[in-house]
């Protein structure tokens, strides 16, 4: 889908770290080094000045490869408590941007010096939304609470 709007896309094989037993965990162990090699190859070809990561298991090989190539990594943690992938990737980050001040209490002390509260980046038009248009667009109504 992103290619249709002119954004270059490269896929990276990566293993997901599941917190439960699955045979897929065994297979994914072999995907991890492949993902790191491919991420390194893509980053060398693309030659970015910086890598910005929002987390998720695909971010692990990319941030690790960027770190090995001396490309600065900035991570944005959108949740109050960091996910497993971001917890692992924090070691590669130059800066850890936090959506919530409270998130600092979930970070190991060794990463606090990298952490900065930035909030959640939003487009201005999202803050200036029209409630009636929102109801019409979604087909919802004001008879029940709506959480966005």
PDB file of C-alpha atoms in Angstrom:
ATOM      1  CA  UNK A   1       0.000   0.000   0.000  1.00  0.00           C
ATOM      2  CA  UNK A   2       2.757   2.472   0.824  1.00  0.00           C
ATOM      3  CA  UNK A   3       4.429   1.922  -2.529  1.00  0.00           C
ATOM      4  CA  UNK A   4       1.238   3.114  -4.257  1.00  0.00           C
ATOM      5  CA  UNK A   5       1.716   6.542  -2.662  1.00  0.00           C
ATOM      6  CA  UNK A   6       5.412   6.751  -3.520  1.00  0.00           C
ATOM      7  CA  UNK A   7       6.996   5.507  -0.301  1.00  0.00           C
ATOM      8  CA  UNK A   8       9.823   3.034  -0.808  1.00  0.00           C
ATOM      9  CA  UNK A   9       9.263  -0.249   1.017  1.00  0.00           C
ATOM     10  CA  UNK A  10      11.737  -2.983   1.869  1.00  0.00           C
ATOM     11  CA  UNK A  11      10.712  -6.084   3.777  1.00  0.00           C
ATOM     12  CA  UNK A  12      12.904  -7.542   6.492  1.00  0.00           C
ATOM     13  CA  UNK A  13      12.632 -11.056   7.868  1.00  0.00           C
ATOM     14  CA  UNK A  14      12.447 -10.870  11.624  1.00  0.00           C
ATOM     15  CA  UNK A  15      11.576 -13.086  14.497  1.00  0.00           C
ATOM     16  CA  UNK A  16       8.893 -12.174  16.964  1.00  0.00           C
ATOM     17  CA  UNK A  17       9.652 -12.726  20.637  1.00  0.00           C
ATOM     18  CA  UNK A  18       6.503 -14.366  21.934  1.00  0.00           C
ATOM     19  CA  UNK A  19       6.019 -14.615  25.672  1.00  0.00           C
ATOM     20  CA  UNK A  20       4.365 -18.009  25.379  1.00  0.00           C
ATOM     21  CA  UNK A  21       5.381 -21.395  24.017  1.00  0.00           C
ATOM     22  CA  UNK A  22       5.132 -21.750  20.276  1.00  0.00           C
ATOM     23  CA  UNK A  23       7.120 -23.769  17.754  1.00  0.00           C
ATOM     24  CA  UNK A  24       7.272 -20.535  15.756  1.00  0.00           C
ATOM     25  CA  UNK A  25       9.646 -19.209  18.453  1.00  0.00           C
ATOM     26  CA  UNK A  26      12.193 -21.834  17.419  1.00  0.00           C
ATOM     27  CA  UNK A  27      11.907 -20.948  13.731  1.00  0.00           C
ATOM     28  CA  UNK A  28      12.063 -17.238  14.482  1.00  0.00           C
ATOM     29  CA  UNK A  29      15.474 -17.633  16.141  1.00  0.00           C
ATOM     30  CA  UNK A  30      16.889 -18.214  12.655  1.00  0.00           C
ATOM     31  CA  UNK A  31      15.065 -15.205  11.192  1.00  0.00           C
ATOM     32  CA  UNK A  32      16.742 -12.799  13.608  1.00  0.00           C
ATOM     33  CA  UNK A  33      20.271 -12.930  12.127  1.00  0.00           C
ATOM     34  CA  UNK A  34      18.807 -12.826   8.610  1.00  0.00           C
ATOM     35  CA  UNK A  35      16.823  -9.721   9.523  1.00  0.00           C
ATOM     36  CA  UNK A  36      19.930  -8.059  10.931  1.00  0.00           C
ATOM     37  CA  UNK A  37      21.913  -8.773   7.745  1.00  0.00           C
ATOM     38  CA  UNK A  38      19.139  -7.530   5.477  1.00  0.00           C
ATOM     39  CA  UNK A  39      18.566  -4.404   7.592  1.00  0.00           C
ATOM     40  CA  UNK A  40      22.287  -3.652   7.433  1.00  0.00           C
ATOM     41  CA  UNK A  41      22.275  -4.079   3.640  1.00  0.00           C
ATOM     42  CA  UNK A  42      19.240  -1.812   3.220  1.00  0.00           C
ATOM     43  CA  UNK A  43      20.656   0.861   5.525  1.00  0.00           C
ATOM     44  CA  UNK A  44      23.978   0.843   3.662  1.00  0.00           C
ATOM     45  CA  UNK A  45      22.139   1.257   0.357  1.00  0.00           C
ATOM     46  CA  UNK A  46      19.743   3.911   1.653  1.00  0.00           C
ATOM     47  CA  UNK A  47      22.397   5.707   3.740  1.00  0.00           C
ATOM     48  CA  UNK A  48      20.050   7.553   6.146  1.00  0.00           C
ATOM     49  CA  UNK A  49      21.250  10.286   8.486  1.00  0.00           C
ATOM     50  CA  UNK A  50      19.056   8.910  11.262  1.00  0.00           C
ATOM     51  CA  UNK A  51      16.710   6.005  12.031  1.00  0.00           C
ATOM     52  CA  UNK A  52      13.404   6.835  13.732  1.00  0.00           C
ATOM     53  CA  UNK A  53      11.682   3.871  15.344  1.00  0.00           C
ATOM     54  CA  UNK A  54       8.207   3.478  16.805  1.00  0.00           C
ATOM     55  CA  UNK A  55       8.805  -0.045  18.061  1.00  0.00           C
ATOM     56  CA  UNK A  56       7.413  -3.428  17.170  1.00  0.00           C
ATOM     57  CA  UNK A  57       9.405  -6.564  16.506  1.00  0.00           C
ATOM     58  CA  UNK A  58      10.554  -5.414  13.057  1.00  0.00           C
ATOM     59  CA  UNK A  59      12.348  -2.485  14.703  1.00  0.00           C
ATOM     60  CA  UNK A  60      14.837  -4.763  16.462  1.00  0.00           C
ATOM     61  CA  UNK A  61      16.999  -5.708  13.449  1.00  0.00           C
ATOM     62  CA  UNK A  62      16.756  -2.183  12.010  1.00  0.00           C
ATOM     63  CA  UNK A  63      17.847  -0.374  15.170  1.00  0.00           C
ATOM     64  CA  UNK A  64      20.571  -2.947  15.876  1.00  0.00           C
ATOM     65  CA  UNK A  65      21.912  -2.620  12.314  1.00  0.00           C
ATOM     66  CA  UNK A  66      21.767   1.180  12.474  1.00  0.00           C
ATOM     67  CA  UNK A  67      23.730   1.156  15.714  1.00  0.00           C
ATOM     68  CA  UNK A  68      26.399  -1.102  14.218  1.00  0.00           C
ATOM     69  CA  UNK A  69      26.647   1.239  11.223  1.00  0.00           C
ATOM     70  CA  UNK A  70      26.967   4.276  13.550  1.00  0.00           C
ATOM     71  CA  UNK A  71      23.626   5.700  12.355  1.00  0.00           C
ATOM     72  CA  UNK A  72      21.891   7.529  15.223  1.00  0.00           C
ATOM     73  CA  UNK A  73      18.640   5.936  16.414  1.00  0.00           C
ATOM     74  CA  UNK A  74      15.724   7.887  17.867  1.00  0.00           C
ATOM     75  CA  UNK A  75      12.932   5.836  19.436  1.00  0.00           C
ATOM     76  CA  UNK A  76       9.454   7.145  20.168  1.00  0.00           C
ATOM     77  CA  UNK A  77       7.544   5.224  22.816  1.00  0.00           C
ATOM     78  CA  UNK A  78       3.844   5.943  22.350  1.00  0.00           C
ATOM     79  CA  UNK A  79       2.603   3.925  25.327  1.00  0.00           C
ATOM     80  CA  UNK A  80       3.045   4.643  29.023  1.00  0.00           C
ATOM     81  CA  UNK A  81       4.919   1.370  29.539  1.00  0.00           C
ATOM     82  CA  UNK A  82       7.377   0.279  26.837  1.00  0.00           C
ATOM     83  CA  UNK A  83       6.787  -2.834  24.795  1.00  0.00           C
ATOM     84  CA  UNK A  84       9.254  -5.707  24.644  1.00  0.00           C
ATOM     85  CA  UNK A  85      10.810  -4.634  21.340  1.00  0.00           C
ATOM     86  CA  UNK A  86      11.422  -1.067  22.498  1.00  0.00           C
ATOM     87  CA  UNK A  87      12.860  -2.309  25.800  1.00  0.00           C
ATOM     88  CA  UNK A  88      15.413  -4.252  23.773  1.00  0.00           C
ATOM     89  CA  UNK A  89      16.042  -1.389  21.306  1.00  0.00           C
ATOM     90  CA  UNK A  90      16.615   1.291  23.956  1.00  0.00           C
ATOM     91  CA  UNK A  91      20.264   0.205  24.155  1.00  0.00           C
ATOM     92  CA  UNK A  92      20.748   1.323  20.523  1.00  0.00           C
ATOM     93  CA  UNK A  93      19.046   4.708  20.916  1.00  0.00           C
ATOM     94  CA  UNK A  94      20.666   8.120  21.125  1.00  0.00           C
ATOM     95  CA  UNK A  95      17.350   9.520  22.368  1.00  0.00           C
ATOM     96  CA  UNK A  96      14.166   7.944  23.690  1.00  0.00           C
ATOM     97  CA  UNK A  97      11.156  10.189  23.108  1.00  0.00           C
ATOM     98  CA  UNK A  98       8.284   9.604  25.501  1.00  0.00           C
ATOM     99  CA  UNK A  99       4.608  10.390  24.984  1.00  0.00           C
ATOM    100  CA  UNK A 100       3.998  10.559  28.733  1.00  0.00           C
ATOM    101  CA  UNK A 101       6.067  11.927  31.614  1.00  0.00           C
ATOM    102  CA  UNK A 102       5.027   8.870  33.667  1.00  0.00           C
ATOM    103  CA  UNK A 103       6.864   6.609  31.203  1.00  0.00           C
ATOM    104  CA  UNK A 104      10.173   7.506  32.859  1.00  0.00           C
ATOM    105  CA  UNK A 105       9.180   5.353  35.831  1.00  0.00           C
ATOM    106  CA  UNK A 106       9.101   2.304  33.522  1.00  0.00           C
ATOM    107  CA  UNK A 107      12.601   2.852  32.136  1.00  0.00           C
ATOM    108  CA  UNK A 108      15.690   1.232  33.623  1.00  0.00           C
ATOM    109  CA  UNK A 109      17.867   3.885  35.283  1.00  0.00           C
ATOM    110  CA  UNK A 110      20.643   3.410  32.718  1.00  0.00           C
ATOM    111  CA  UNK A 111      18.317   4.740  29.976  1.00  0.00           C
ATOM    112  CA  UNK A 112      16.906   7.767  31.840  1.00  0.00           C
ATOM    113  CA  UNK A 113      19.649  10.080  30.557  1.00  0.00           C
ATOM    114  CA  UNK A 114      18.504   9.313  26.997  1.00  0.00           C
ATOM    115  CA  UNK A 115      14.818   9.929  27.745  1.00  0.00           C
ATOM    116  CA  UNK A 116      13.007  13.124  26.799  1.00  0.00           C
ATOM    117  CA  UNK A 117       9.298  13.904  27.134  1.00  0.00           C
ATOM    118  CA  UNK A 118       8.023  14.967  23.700  1.00  0.00           C
ATOM    119  CA  UNK A 119       4.351  14.043  23.864  1.00  0.00           C
ATOM    120  CA  UNK A 120       2.514  12.439  20.989  1.00  0.00           C
ATOM    121  CA  UNK A 121       3.137  14.025  17.595  1.00  0.00           C
ATOM    122  CA  UNK A 122      -0.245  14.796  16.023  1.00  0.00           C
ATOM    123  CA  UNK A 123      -1.314  16.639  12.918  1.00  0.00           C
ATOM    124  CA  UNK A 124      -2.942  19.959  13.816  1.00  0.00           C
ATOM    125  CA  UNK A 125      -6.140  19.057  11.956  1.00  0.00           C
ATOM    126  CA  UNK A 126      -6.653  16.066  14.270  1.00  0.00           C
ATOM    127  CA  UNK A 127      -6.911  18.395  17.254  1.00  0.00           C
ATOM    128  CA  UNK A 128      -9.286  20.688  15.388  1.00  0.00           C
ATOM    129  CA  UNK A 129     -11.688  17.912  14.398  1.00  0.00           C
ATOM    130  CA  UNK A 130     -15.406  18.368  14.051  1.00  0.00           C
ATOM    131  CA  UNK A 131     -17.481  16.100  16.285  1.00  0.00           C
ATOM    132  CA  UNK A 132     -20.511  16.055  13.964  1.00  0.00           C
ATOM    133  CA  UNK A 133     -18.369  15.166  10.944  1.00  0.00           C
ATOM    134  CA  UNK A 134     -16.738  12.425  13.019  1.00  0.00           C
ATOM    135  CA  UNK A 135     -20.089  10.878  13.898  1.00  0.00           C
ATOM    136  CA  UNK A 136     -21.222  11.064  10.278  1.00  0.00           C
ATOM    137  CA  UNK A 137     -17.977   9.565   8.955  1.00  0.00           C
ATOM    138  CA  UNK A 138     -17.932   6.650  11.435  1.00  0.00           C
ATOM    139  CA  UNK A 139     -21.665   6.011  11.560  1.00  0.00           C
ATOM    140  CA  UNK A 140     -21.559   6.332  15.354  1.00  0.00           C
ATOM    141  CA  UNK A 141     -23.840   8.558  17.403  1.00  0.00           C
ATOM    142  CA  UNK A 142     -23.816  10.387  20.721  1.00  0.00           C
ATOM    143  CA  UNK A 143     -26.187   7.904  22.426  1.00  0.00           C
ATOM    144  CA  UNK A 144     -23.222   5.925  23.808  1.00  0.00           C
ATOM    145  CA  UNK A 145     -19.757   7.047  24.923  1.00  0.00           C
ATOM    146  CA  UNK A 146     -17.080   7.117  22.223  1.00  0.00           C
ATOM    147  CA  UNK A 147     -13.396   6.808  23.049  1.00  0.00           C
ATOM    148  CA  UNK A 148     -10.807   7.808  20.449  1.00  0.00           C
TER     149      UNK A 148
END
